[in-house]
Amino acid sequence: MSRMGDVLAGFHAAWEFESDSVLIRFERGIRTPKLFQALGERRIPLEAIAGVTLTPGKRGTVILRAEPRPGADPLMEAADGQLKEACDPYRLVLPAERETLAEYYADELRAQLTQQGPAERFLVDAPEVPRAFKAYDAKASFDGRAVSFRWFWTGASSAKWKAGDQTFPVADLIGVEWRSPEVFEGHLRLLRRTDSVAPVDQDPASVVFGLGYGPVHESLPFAAAVLAAVRSAGGAAAVQLNSGRRDPADVAERIRHLGELHEAGLVTDEEFSVKKAELLAEL
């Protein structure tokens, strides 16, 4: 491996190469993605990396990327492929004139990688707790032992108000479902063994994102921290609720809500048609 302490600096981040890991330090500049600023720095053990690529970027840049092993990083597991390229913490953008140097480090890293396939446990540290953020309908907080939702009267549904504020011990959870606030129906849902699939605006184990609520840099580290705690406590891996067929009543409710957004001008004709077709395909 490279000499301990060697540093490769790019846009928004610098990678420091150690004998058994790569320490990624993110900048805090105004142009740095907020997720990077929130993460600060992350140590990635070499055993958590499956491969390394170096590809041409845009406007005279090259991109060095470490490919995390599936199941090695709670942040990437919670993200489930929803992060935009610019917010990928394993991606280092460099000026094209540093391509030769980047290729050297890429080769050095590749020579040290010995692990392939899914990891049996998280190898990268989860974001530190306590964690909190504001969703559209609640304030969510996590102290390392339990997740709490405190409903906002301006956003929470009547079903959530009726259920009252909620606290969920980690021991009662089997996973977390995070859907980016940058897409339609963004939310964070806590998964329990006895849960049935219900609309997130009616489910007291979930909070709903909205414009300006639950941004990625706050809600994703939160989800990753909860997921790591669940896994550490012996819970199952995150469950995908969008697999299989949905309850027809759930689909009908979602289409009704989608129609209201369309009538209000918040969803275009094309978006309405595409999303409606997706929902009907789940029946």
PDB file of C-alpha atoms in Angstrom:
ATOM      1  CA  MET A   1       0.000   0.000   0.000  1.00  0.00           C
ATOM      2  CA  SER A   2       1.026   3.653  -0.281  1.00  0.00           C
ATOM      3  CA  ARG A   3       3.030   5.228   2.491  1.00  0.00           C
ATOM      4  CA  MET A   4       0.859   5.761   5.545  1.00  0.00           C
ATOM      5  CA  GLY A   5      -0.602   9.226   5.485  1.00  0.00           C
ATOM      6  CA  ASP A   6      -0.478   9.780   1.698  1.00  0.00           C
ATOM      7  CA  VAL A   7      -3.281  12.168   0.728  1.00  0.00           C
ATOM      8  CA  LEU A   8      -5.100  12.611  -2.575  1.00  0.00           C
ATOM      9  CA  ALA A   9      -7.141  15.833  -2.602  1.00  0.00           C
ATOM     10  CA  GLY A  10     -10.044  16.395  -4.975  1.00  0.00           C
ATOM     11  CA  PHE A  11     -13.110  18.608  -5.165  1.00  0.00           C
ATOM     12  CA  HIS A  12     -15.056  18.580  -1.870  1.00  0.00           C
ATOM     13  CA  ALA A  13     -12.986  15.780  -0.293  1.00  0.00           C
ATOM     14  CA  ALA A  14      -9.530  14.351   0.335  1.00  0.00           C
ATOM     15  CA  TRP A  15      -8.610  10.678   0.701  1.00  0.00           C
ATOM     16  CA  GLU A  16      -5.883   9.714   3.161  1.00  0.00           C
ATOM     17  CA  PHE A  17      -4.477   6.250   2.547  1.00  0.00           C
ATOM     18  CA  GLU A  18      -3.623   4.120   5.578  1.00  0.00           C
ATOM     19  CA  SER A  19      -2.330   0.577   5.774  1.00  0.00           C
ATOM     20  CA  ASP A  20      -5.773  -0.920   6.416  1.00  0.00           C
ATOM     21  CA  SER A  21      -8.261   1.811   5.452  1.00  0.00           C
ATOM     22  CA  VAL A  22      -9.012   4.988   3.549  1.00  0.00           C
ATOM     23  CA  LEU A  23      -9.902   8.048   5.625  1.00  0.00           C
ATOM     24  CA  ILE A  24     -12.216  10.345   3.659  1.00  0.00           C
ATOM     25  CA  ARG A  25     -12.333  13.927   4.901  1.00  0.00           C
ATOM     26  CA  PHE A  26     -15.068  16.082   3.406  1.00  0.00           C
ATOM     27  CA  GLU A  27     -14.788  19.840   2.991  1.00  0.00           C
ATOM     28  CA  ARG A  28     -17.269  22.205   4.593  1.00  0.00           C
ATOM     29  CA  GLY A  29     -17.325  24.823   1.839  1.00  0.00           C
ATOM     30  CA  ILE A  30     -20.506  26.440   0.581  1.00  0.00           C
ATOM     31  CA  ARG A  31     -20.377  24.381  -2.638  1.00  0.00           C
ATOM     32  CA  THR A  32     -19.802  21.079  -0.890  1.00  0.00           C
ATOM     33  CA  PRO A  33     -22.910  18.827  -0.885  1.00  0.00           C
ATOM     34  CA  LYS A  34     -24.676  19.110   2.454  1.00  0.00           C
ATOM     35  CA  LEU A  35     -24.501  15.355   2.965  1.00  0.00           C
ATOM     36  CA  PHE A  36     -20.697  15.494   2.846  1.00  0.00           C
ATOM     37  CA  GLN A  37     -20.665  18.357   5.330  1.00  0.00           C
ATOM     38  CA  ALA A  38     -22.927  16.411   7.664  1.00  0.00           C
ATOM     39  CA  LEU A  39     -20.716  13.311   7.460  1.00  0.00           C
ATOM     40  CA  GLY A  40     -17.517  15.235   8.180  1.00  0.00           C
ATOM     41  CA  GLU A  41     -15.167  12.318   7.743  1.00  0.00           C
ATOM     42  CA  ARG A  42     -15.478   8.559   7.316  1.00  0.00           C
ATOM     43  CA  ARG A  43     -12.954   5.773   7.714  1.00  0.00           C
ATOM     44  CA  ILE A  44     -13.507   3.006   5.169  1.00  0.00           C
ATOM     45  CA  PRO A  45     -11.715  -0.273   6.008  1.00  0.00           C
ATOM     46  CA  LEU A  46     -10.164  -1.946   2.981  1.00  0.00           C
ATOM     47  CA  GLU A  47     -12.221  -5.054   3.737  1.00  0.00           C
ATOM     48  CA  ALA A  48     -15.349  -2.970   3.066  1.00  0.00           C
ATOM     49  CA  ILE A  49     -14.239  -2.193  -0.499  1.00  0.00           C
ATOM     50  CA  ALA A  50     -14.972  -4.552  -3.387  1.00  0.00           C
ATOM     51  CA  GLY A  51     -13.228  -2.653  -6.178  1.00  0.00           C
ATOM     52  CA  VAL A  52     -11.891   0.658  -7.463  1.00  0.00           C
ATOM     53  CA  THR A  53     -12.654   2.455 -10.723  1.00  0.00           C
ATOM     54  CA  LEU A  54     -11.212   5.496 -12.470  1.00  0.00           C
ATOM     55  CA  THR A  55     -13.352   7.046 -15.201  1.00  0.00           C
ATOM     56  CA  PRO A  56     -13.519  10.323 -17.155  1.00  0.00           C
ATOM     57  CA  GLY A  57     -15.716  12.993 -15.603  1.00  0.00           C
ATOM     58  CA  LYS A  58     -17.318  16.169 -16.885  1.00  0.00           C
ATOM     59  CA  ARG A  59     -15.529  19.399 -17.763  1.00  0.00           C
ATOM     60  CA  GLY A  60     -11.924  18.237 -17.490  1.00  0.00           C
ATOM     61  CA  THR A  61     -12.193  15.925 -14.485  1.00  0.00           C
ATOM     62  CA  VAL A  62     -11.632  12.281 -13.616  1.00  0.00           C
ATOM     63  CA  ILE A  63     -13.554  10.287 -11.029  1.00  0.00           C
ATOM     64  CA  LEU A  64     -11.951   7.862  -8.614  1.00  0.00           C
ATOM     65  CA  ARG A  65     -14.534   5.659  -6.946  1.00  0.00           C
ATOM     66  CA  ALA A  66     -14.287   2.943  -4.338  1.00  0.00           C
ATOM     67  CA  GLU A  67     -17.052   0.372  -4.734  1.00  0.00           C
ATOM     68  CA  PRO A  68     -18.392  -0.635  -1.304  1.00  0.00           C
ATOM     69  CA  ARG A  69     -19.282  -4.254  -0.716  1.00  0.00           C
ATOM     70  CA  PRO A  70     -23.031  -4.818  -0.310  1.00  0.00           C
ATOM     71  CA  GLY A  71     -23.907  -4.845   3.364  1.00  0.00           C
ATOM     72  CA  ALA A  72     -20.648  -3.206   4.500  1.00  0.00           C
ATOM     73  CA  ASP A  73     -21.846   0.372   5.042  1.00  0.00           C
ATOM     74  CA  PRO A  74     -25.102   1.228   6.860  1.00  0.00           C
ATOM     75  CA  LEU A  75     -25.282   4.582   5.067  1.00  0.00           C
ATOM     76  CA  MET A  76     -25.247   2.988   1.617  1.00  0.00           C
ATOM     77  CA  GLU A  77     -27.600   0.212   2.727  1.00  0.00           C
ATOM     78  CA  ALA A  78     -30.115   2.774   3.960  1.00  0.00           C
ATOM     79  CA  ALA A  79     -29.710   4.828   0.763  1.00  0.00           C
ATOM     80  CA  ASP A  80     -30.459   1.731  -1.344  1.00  0.00           C
ATOM     81  CA  GLY A  81     -29.166   3.285  -4.558  1.00  0.00           C
ATOM     82  CA  GLN A  82     -31.141   6.526  -4.230  1.00  0.00           C
ATOM     83  CA  LEU A  83     -28.219   8.941  -3.845  1.00  0.00           C
ATOM     84  CA  LYS A  84     -27.433  11.238  -6.722  1.00  0.00           C
ATOM     85  CA  GLU A  85     -23.927  10.926  -8.170  1.00  0.00           C
ATOM     86  CA  ALA A  86     -22.841  14.257  -6.722  1.00  0.00           C
ATOM     87  CA  CYS A  87     -23.711  13.014  -3.211  1.00  0.00           C
ATOM     88  CA  ASP A  88     -21.948   9.645  -3.474  1.00  0.00           C
ATOM     89  CA  PRO A  89     -19.461   9.606  -0.541  1.00  0.00           C
ATOM     90  CA  TYR A  90     -17.339   6.959  -2.299  1.00  0.00           C
ATOM     91  CA  ARG A  91     -16.733   9.202  -5.312  1.00  0.00           C
ATOM     92  CA  LEU A  92     -13.716  11.549  -5.519  1.00  0.00           C
ATOM     93  CA  VAL A  93     -13.714  14.096  -8.366  1.00  0.00           C
ATOM     94  CA  LEU A  94     -10.253  15.282  -9.449  1.00  0.00           C
ATOM     95  CA  PRO A  95      -8.841  17.644 -12.073  1.00  0.00           C
ATOM     96  CA  ALA A  96      -7.896  15.727 -15.235  1.00  0.00           C
ATOM     97  CA  GLU A  97      -4.225  16.644 -14.784  1.00  0.00           C
ATOM     98  CA  ARG A  98      -4.167  14.384 -11.697  1.00  0.00           C
ATOM     99  CA  GLU A  99      -5.269  11.328 -13.651  1.00  0.00           C
ATOM    100  CA  THR A 100      -1.819   9.673 -13.544  1.00  0.00           C
ATOM    101  CA  LEU A 101      -1.602  10.160  -9.776  1.00  0.00           C
ATOM    102  CA  ALA A 102      -5.170   8.897  -9.343  1.00  0.00           C
ATOM    103  CA  GLU A 103      -4.360   5.805 -11.415  1.00  0.00           C
ATOM    104  CA  TYR A 104      -1.384   5.112  -9.168  1.00  0.00           C
ATOM    105  CA  TYR A 105      -3.538   5.190  -6.042  1.00  0.00           C
ATOM    106  CA  ALA A 106      -6.239   3.135  -7.737  1.00  0.00           C
ATOM    107  CA  ASP A 107      -3.682   0.436  -8.585  1.00  0.00           C
ATOM    108  CA  GLU A 108      -2.307   0.523  -5.046  1.00  0.00           C
ATOM    109  CA  LEU A 109      -5.782   0.079  -3.608  1.00  0.00           C
ATOM    110  CA  ARG A 110      -6.710  -2.741  -5.971  1.00  0.00           C
ATOM    111  CA  ALA A 111      -3.590  -4.646  -4.957  1.00  0.00           C
ATOM    112  CA  GLN A 112      -4.737  -4.620  -1.333  1.00  0.00           C
ATOM    113  CA  LEU A 113      -8.349  -5.711  -1.831  1.00  0.00           C
ATOM    114  CA  THR A 114      -9.037  -9.322  -0.911  1.00  0.00           C
ATOM    115  CA  GLN A 115     -12.773  -9.396  -0.074  1.00  0.00           C
ATOM    116  CA  GLN A 116     -15.627  -9.845  -2.538  1.00  0.00           C
ATOM    117  CA  GLY A 117     -19.356 -10.342  -2.267  1.00  0.00           C
ATOM    118  CA  PRO A 118     -21.770  -9.188   0.438  1.00  0.00           C
ATOM    119  CA  ALA A 119     -20.406  -8.459   3.908  1.00  0.00           C
ATOM    120  CA  GLU A 120     -21.846 -10.435   6.816  1.00  0.00           C
ATOM    121  CA  ARG A 121     -21.860  -7.359   9.057  1.00  0.00           C
ATOM    122  CA  PHE A 122     -21.406  -3.614   8.837  1.00  0.00           C
ATOM    123  CA  LEU A 123     -17.718  -2.775   8.486  1.00  0.00           C
ATOM    124  CA  VAL A 124     -18.040   1.017   8.258  1.00  0.00           C
ATOM    125  CA  ASP A 125     -19.042   2.962  11.356  1.00  0.00           C
ATOM    126  CA  ALA A 126     -22.563   4.348  11.406  1.00  0.00           C
ATOM    127  CA  PRO A 127     -23.207   8.089  11.893  1.00  0.00           C
ATOM    128  CA  GLU A 128     -22.961   8.997  15.555  1.00  0.00           C
ATOM    129  CA  VAL A 129     -26.023   9.488  17.758  1.00  0.00           C
ATOM    130  CA  PRO A 130     -28.019  11.274  19.076  1.00  0.00           C
ATOM    131  CA  ARG A 131     -29.758  12.198  15.815  1.00  0.00           C
ATOM    132  CA  ALA A 132     -32.837  14.294  15.055  1.00  0.00           C
ATOM    133  CA  PHE A 133     -34.565  15.926  12.103  1.00  0.00           C
ATOM    134  CA  LYS A 134     -37.893  17.512  11.219  1.00  0.00           C
ATOM    135  CA  ALA A 135     -40.146  15.741   8.749  1.00  0.00           C
ATOM    136  CA  TYR A 136     -43.341  17.255   7.368  1.00  0.00           C
ATOM    137  CA  ASP A 137     -45.552  15.643   9.993  1.00  0.00           C
ATOM    138  CA  ALA A 138     -43.238  15.042  12.961  1.00  0.00           C
ATOM    139  CA  LYS A 139     -39.938  15.589  14.666  1.00  0.00           C
ATOM    140  CA  ALA A 140     -37.923  12.356  14.682  1.00  0.00           C
ATOM    141  CA  SER A 141     -35.207  11.698  17.248  1.00  0.00           C
ATOM    142  CA  PHE A 142     -32.921   8.768  18.008  1.00  0.00           C
ATOM    143  CA  ASP A 143     -30.764   8.401  21.117  1.00  0.00           C
ATOM    144  CA  GLY A 144     -29.184   5.054  20.245  1.00  0.00           C
ATOM    145  CA  ARG A 145     -31.777   3.022  22.149  1.00  0.00           C
ATOM    146  CA  ALA A 146     -35.145   4.157  20.794  1.00  0.00           C
ATOM    147  CA  VAL A 147     -36.675   6.204  17.985  1.00  0.00           C
ATOM    148  CA  SER A 148     -39.298   8.799  18.888  1.00  0.00           C
ATOM    149  CA  PHE A 149     -41.827  10.624  16.699  1.00  0.00           C
ATOM    150  CA  ARG A 150     -43.515  13.795  17.991  1.00  0.00           C
ATOM    151  CA  TRP A 151     -46.359  14.786  15.673  1.00  0.00           C
ATOM    152  CA  PHE A 152     -46.902  18.303  14.300  1.00  0.00           C
ATOM    153  CA  TRP A 153     -50.532  19.379  14.321  1.00  0.00           C
ATOM    154  CA  THR A 154     -49.982  21.186  11.028  1.00  0.00           C
ATOM    155  CA  GLY A 155     -48.834  18.089   9.146  1.00  0.00           C
ATOM    156  CA  ALA A 156     -49.780  14.854  10.891  1.00  0.00           C
ATOM    157  CA  SER A 157     -52.800  12.885   9.718  1.00  0.00           C
ATOM    158  CA  SER A 158     -55.772  12.244  11.987  1.00  0.00           C
ATOM    159  CA  ALA A 159     -54.689   8.616  12.252  1.00  0.00           C
ATOM    160  CA  LYS A 160     -51.313   9.637  13.651  1.00  0.00           C
ATOM    161  CA  TRP A 161     -52.866  12.150  16.021  1.00  0.00           C
ATOM    162  CA  LYS A 162     -55.228   9.460  17.266  1.00  0.00           C
ATOM    163  CA  ALA A 163     -52.312   7.066  17.842  1.00  0.00           C
ATOM    164  CA  GLY A 164     -50.394   9.752  19.760  1.00  0.00           C
ATOM    165  CA  ASP A 165     -46.660  10.408  19.903  1.00  0.00           C
ATOM    166  CA  GLN A 166     -44.644   7.263  19.392  1.00  0.00           C
ATOM    167  CA  THR A 167     -41.492   5.681  20.820  1.00  0.00           C
ATOM    168  CA  PHE A 168     -39.986   2.526  19.299  1.00  0.00           C
ATOM    169  CA  PRO A 169     -37.204   0.639  21.135  1.00  0.00           C
ATOM    170  CA  VAL A 170     -34.514  -0.649  18.791  1.00  0.00           C
ATOM    171  CA  ALA A 171     -35.157  -4.163  20.079  1.00  0.00           C
ATOM    172  CA  ASP A 172     -38.652  -4.063  18.560  1.00  0.00           C
ATOM    173  CA  LEU A 173     -37.471  -3.162  15.064  1.00  0.00           C
ATOM    174  CA  ILE A 174     -36.278  -5.322  12.173  1.00  0.00           C
ATOM    175  CA  GLY A 175     -35.167  -2.593   9.801  1.00  0.00           C
ATOM    176  CA  VAL A 176     -35.671   0.824   8.253  1.00  0.00           C
ATOM    177  CA  GLU A 177     -37.141   1.927   4.943  1.00  0.00           C
ATOM    178  CA  TRP A 178     -35.847   5.278   3.655  1.00  0.00           C
ATOM    179  CA  ARG A 179     -37.237   6.870   0.521  1.00  0.00           C
ATOM    180  CA  SER A 180     -35.374  10.025  -0.470  1.00  0.00           C
ATOM    181  CA  PRO A 181     -37.135  13.351   0.177  1.00  0.00           C
ATOM    182  CA  GLU A 182     -36.032  14.321  -3.332  1.00  0.00           C
ATOM    183  CA  VAL A 183     -38.581  11.963  -4.904  1.00  0.00           C
ATOM    184  CA  PHE A 184     -42.359  11.571  -4.785  1.00  0.00           C
ATOM    185  CA  GLU A 185     -43.668  10.031  -1.553  1.00  0.00           C
ATOM    186  CA  GLY A 186     -40.392  10.412   0.325  1.00  0.00           C
ATOM    187  CA  HIS A 187     -40.533   9.006   3.849  1.00  0.00           C
ATOM    188  CA  LEU A 188     -38.799   7.136   6.656  1.00  0.00           C
ATOM    189  CA  ARG A 189     -40.584   4.049   7.932  1.00  0.00           C
ATOM    190  CA  LEU A 190     -39.568   1.876  10.888  1.00  0.00           C
ATOM    191  CA  LEU A 191     -40.142  -1.793  10.197  1.00  0.00           C
ATOM    192  CA  ARG A 192     -41.566  -4.084  12.869  1.00  0.00           C
ATOM    193  CA  ARG A 193     -42.252  -7.808  12.818  1.00  0.00           C
ATOM    194  CA  THR A 194     -46.007  -7.361  13.151  1.00  0.00           C
ATOM    195  CA  ASP A 195     -46.470  -4.493  10.697  1.00  0.00           C
ATOM    196  CA  SER A 196     -48.750  -4.658   7.694  1.00  0.00           C
ATOM    197  CA  VAL A 197     -48.229  -2.437   4.674  1.00  0.00           C
ATOM    198  CA  ALA A 198     -50.119   0.835   5.203  1.00  0.00           C
ATOM    199  CA  PRO A 199     -49.906   4.282   3.589  1.00  0.00           C
ATOM    200  CA  VAL A 200     -47.077   6.172   5.242  1.00  0.00           C
ATOM    201  CA  ASP A 201     -49.320   9.129   6.058  1.00  0.00           C
ATOM    202  CA  GLN A 202     -51.487   6.764   8.139  1.00  0.00           C
ATOM    203  CA  ASP A 203     -48.692   4.656   9.651  1.00  0.00           C
ATOM    204  CA  PRO A 204     -47.591   5.826  13.146  1.00  0.00           C
ATOM    205  CA  ALA A 205     -44.258   4.057  12.584  1.00  0.00           C
ATOM    206  CA  SER A 206     -43.362   6.396   9.719  1.00  0.00           C
ATOM    207  CA  VAL A 207     -42.767  10.065   9.018  1.00  0.00           C
ATOM    208  CA  VAL A 208     -43.498  11.796   5.725  1.00  0.00           C
ATOM    209  CA  PHE A 209     -41.052  14.083   3.941  1.00  0.00           C
ATOM    210  CA  GLY A 210     -42.057  17.150   1.991  1.00  0.00           C
ATOM    211  CA  LEU A 211     -40.455  20.117   0.310  1.00  0.00           C
ATOM    212  CA  GLY A 212     -37.938  21.479   2.802  1.00  0.00           C
ATOM    213  CA  TYR A 213     -38.611  18.715   5.350  1.00  0.00           C
ATOM    214  CA  GLY A 214     -36.365  15.730   6.045  1.00  0.00           C
ATOM    215  CA  PRO A 215     -33.543  16.677   3.637  1.00  0.00           C
ATOM    216  CA  VAL A 216     -31.120  13.940   2.612  1.00  0.00           C
ATOM    217  CA  HIS A 217     -28.226  15.197   4.737  1.00  0.00           C
ATOM    218  CA  GLU A 218     -30.356  14.929   7.892  1.00  0.00           C
ATOM    219  CA  SER A 219     -32.688  12.011   7.265  1.00  0.00           C
ATOM    220  CA  LEU A 220     -30.242   9.578   5.621  1.00  0.00           C
ATOM    221  CA  PRO A 221     -27.614   9.576   8.419  1.00  0.00           C
ATOM    222  CA  PHE A 222     -30.550   9.201  10.830  1.00  0.00           C
ATOM    223  CA  ALA A 223     -31.816   6.149   8.939  1.00  0.00           C
ATOM    224  CA  ALA A 224     -28.307   4.679   8.760  1.00  0.00           C
ATOM    225  CA  ALA A 225     -27.755   5.109  12.494  1.00  0.00           C
ATOM    226  CA  VAL A 226     -31.056   3.373  13.287  1.00  0.00           C
ATOM    227  CA  LEU A 227     -30.327   0.571  10.825  1.00  0.00           C
ATOM    228  CA  ALA A 228     -26.887  -0.050  12.347  1.00  0.00           C
ATOM    229  CA  ALA A 229     -28.378  -0.164  15.843  1.00  0.00           C
ATOM    230  CA  VAL A 230     -31.044  -2.634  14.711  1.00  0.00           C
ATOM    231  CA  ARG A 231     -28.439  -4.857  13.093  1.00  0.00           C
ATOM    232  CA  SER A 232     -26.218  -4.670  16.176  1.00  0.00           C
ATOM    233  CA  ALA A 233     -29.162  -5.648  18.370  1.00  0.00           C
ATOM    234  CA  GLY A 234     -29.752  -8.730  16.258  1.00  0.00           C
ATOM    235  CA  GLY A 235     -32.566  -7.459  14.033  1.00  0.00           C
ATOM    236  CA  ALA A 236     -32.947  -8.500  10.426  1.00  0.00           C
ATOM    237  CA  ALA A 237     -31.606  -6.533   7.514  1.00  0.00           C
ATOM    238  CA  ALA A 238     -33.793  -3.762   6.153  1.00  0.00           C
ATOM    239  CA  VAL A 239     -36.934  -5.130   4.562  1.00  0.00           C
ATOM    240  CA  GLN A 240     -38.131  -3.885   1.201  1.00  0.00           C
ATOM    241  CA  LEU A 241     -41.827  -3.127   1.475  1.00  0.00           C
ATOM    242  CA  ASN A 242     -42.217  -2.507  -2.235  1.00  0.00           C
ATOM    243  CA  SER A 243     -41.691  -6.139  -3.128  1.00  0.00           C
ATOM    244  CA  GLY A 244     -44.680  -8.307  -3.916  1.00  0.00           C
ATOM    245  CA  ARG A 245     -48.230  -7.050  -4.355  1.00  0.00           C
ATOM    246  CA  ARG A 246     -49.816  -4.236  -2.390  1.00  0.00           C
ATOM    247  CA  ASP A 247     -53.193  -4.117  -0.740  1.00  0.00           C
ATOM    248  CA  PRO A 248     -55.694  -2.806  -3.371  1.00  0.00           C
ATOM    249  CA  ALA A 249     -57.081  -0.378  -0.786  1.00  0.00           C
ATOM    250  CA  ASP A 250     -53.595   1.034  -0.261  1.00  0.00           C
ATOM    251  CA  VAL A 251     -53.109   1.496  -4.013  1.00  0.00           C
ATOM    252  CA  ALA A 252     -56.503   3.175  -4.362  1.00  0.00           C
ATOM    253  CA  GLU A 253     -55.663   5.599  -1.555  1.00  0.00           C
ATOM    254  CA  ARG A 254     -52.330   6.460  -3.146  1.00  0.00           C
ATOM    255  CA  ILE A 255     -53.974   7.096  -6.520  1.00  0.00           C
ATOM    256  CA  ARG A 256     -56.557   9.333  -4.834  1.00  0.00           C
ATOM    257  CA  HIS A 257     -53.776  11.326  -3.168  1.00  0.00           C
ATOM    258  CA  LEU A 258     -51.876  11.513  -6.452  1.00  0.00           C
ATOM    259  CA  GLY A 259     -55.022  12.851  -8.148  1.00  0.00           C
ATOM    260  CA  GLU A 260     -55.329  15.601  -5.539  1.00  0.00           C
ATOM    261  CA  LEU A 261     -51.734  16.653  -6.195  1.00  0.00           C
ATOM    262  CA  HIS A 262     -52.423  16.641  -9.919  1.00  0.00           C
ATOM    263  CA  GLU A 263     -55.533  18.797  -9.547  1.00  0.00           C
ATOM    264  CA  ALA A 264     -53.579  21.236  -7.379  1.00  0.00           C
ATOM    265  CA  GLY A 265     -50.951  21.581 -10.096  1.00  0.00           C
ATOM    266  CA  LEU A 266     -48.189  20.016  -8.003  1.00  0.00           C
ATOM    267  CA  VAL A 267     -47.811  17.045 -10.349  1.00  0.00           C
ATOM    268  CA  THR A 268     -47.645  17.346 -14.146  1.00  0.00           C
ATOM    269  CA  ASP A 269     -49.853  15.345 -16.522  1.00  0.00           C
ATOM    270  CA  GLU A 270     -46.899  13.163 -17.458  1.00  0.00           C
ATOM    271  CA  GLU A 271     -45.861  12.565 -13.850  1.00  0.00           C
ATOM    272  CA  PHE A 272     -49.450  11.695 -12.944  1.00  0.00           C
ATOM    273  CA  SER A 273     -49.760   9.165 -15.775  1.00  0.00           C
ATOM    274  CA  VAL A 274     -46.406   7.509 -15.053  1.00  0.00           C
ATOM    275  CA  LYS A 275     -46.950   7.237 -11.300  1.00  0.00           C
ATOM    276  CA  LYS A 276     -50.529   6.016 -11.681  1.00  0.00           C
ATOM    277  CA  ALA A 277     -49.314   3.268 -14.038  1.00  0.00           C
ATOM    278  CA  GLU A 278     -46.637   2.278 -11.516  1.00  0.00           C
ATOM    279  CA  LEU A 279     -49.210   2.013  -8.738  1.00  0.00           C
ATOM    280  CA  LEU A 280     -51.628  -0.029 -10.843  1.00  0.00           C
ATOM    281  CA  ALA A 281     -48.780  -2.386 -11.757  1.00  0.00           C
ATOM    282  CA  GLU A 282     -48.379  -3.212  -8.061  1.00  0.00           C
ATOM    283  CA  LEU A 283     -51.833  -4.837  -7.909  1.00  0.00           C
TER     284      LEU A 283
END
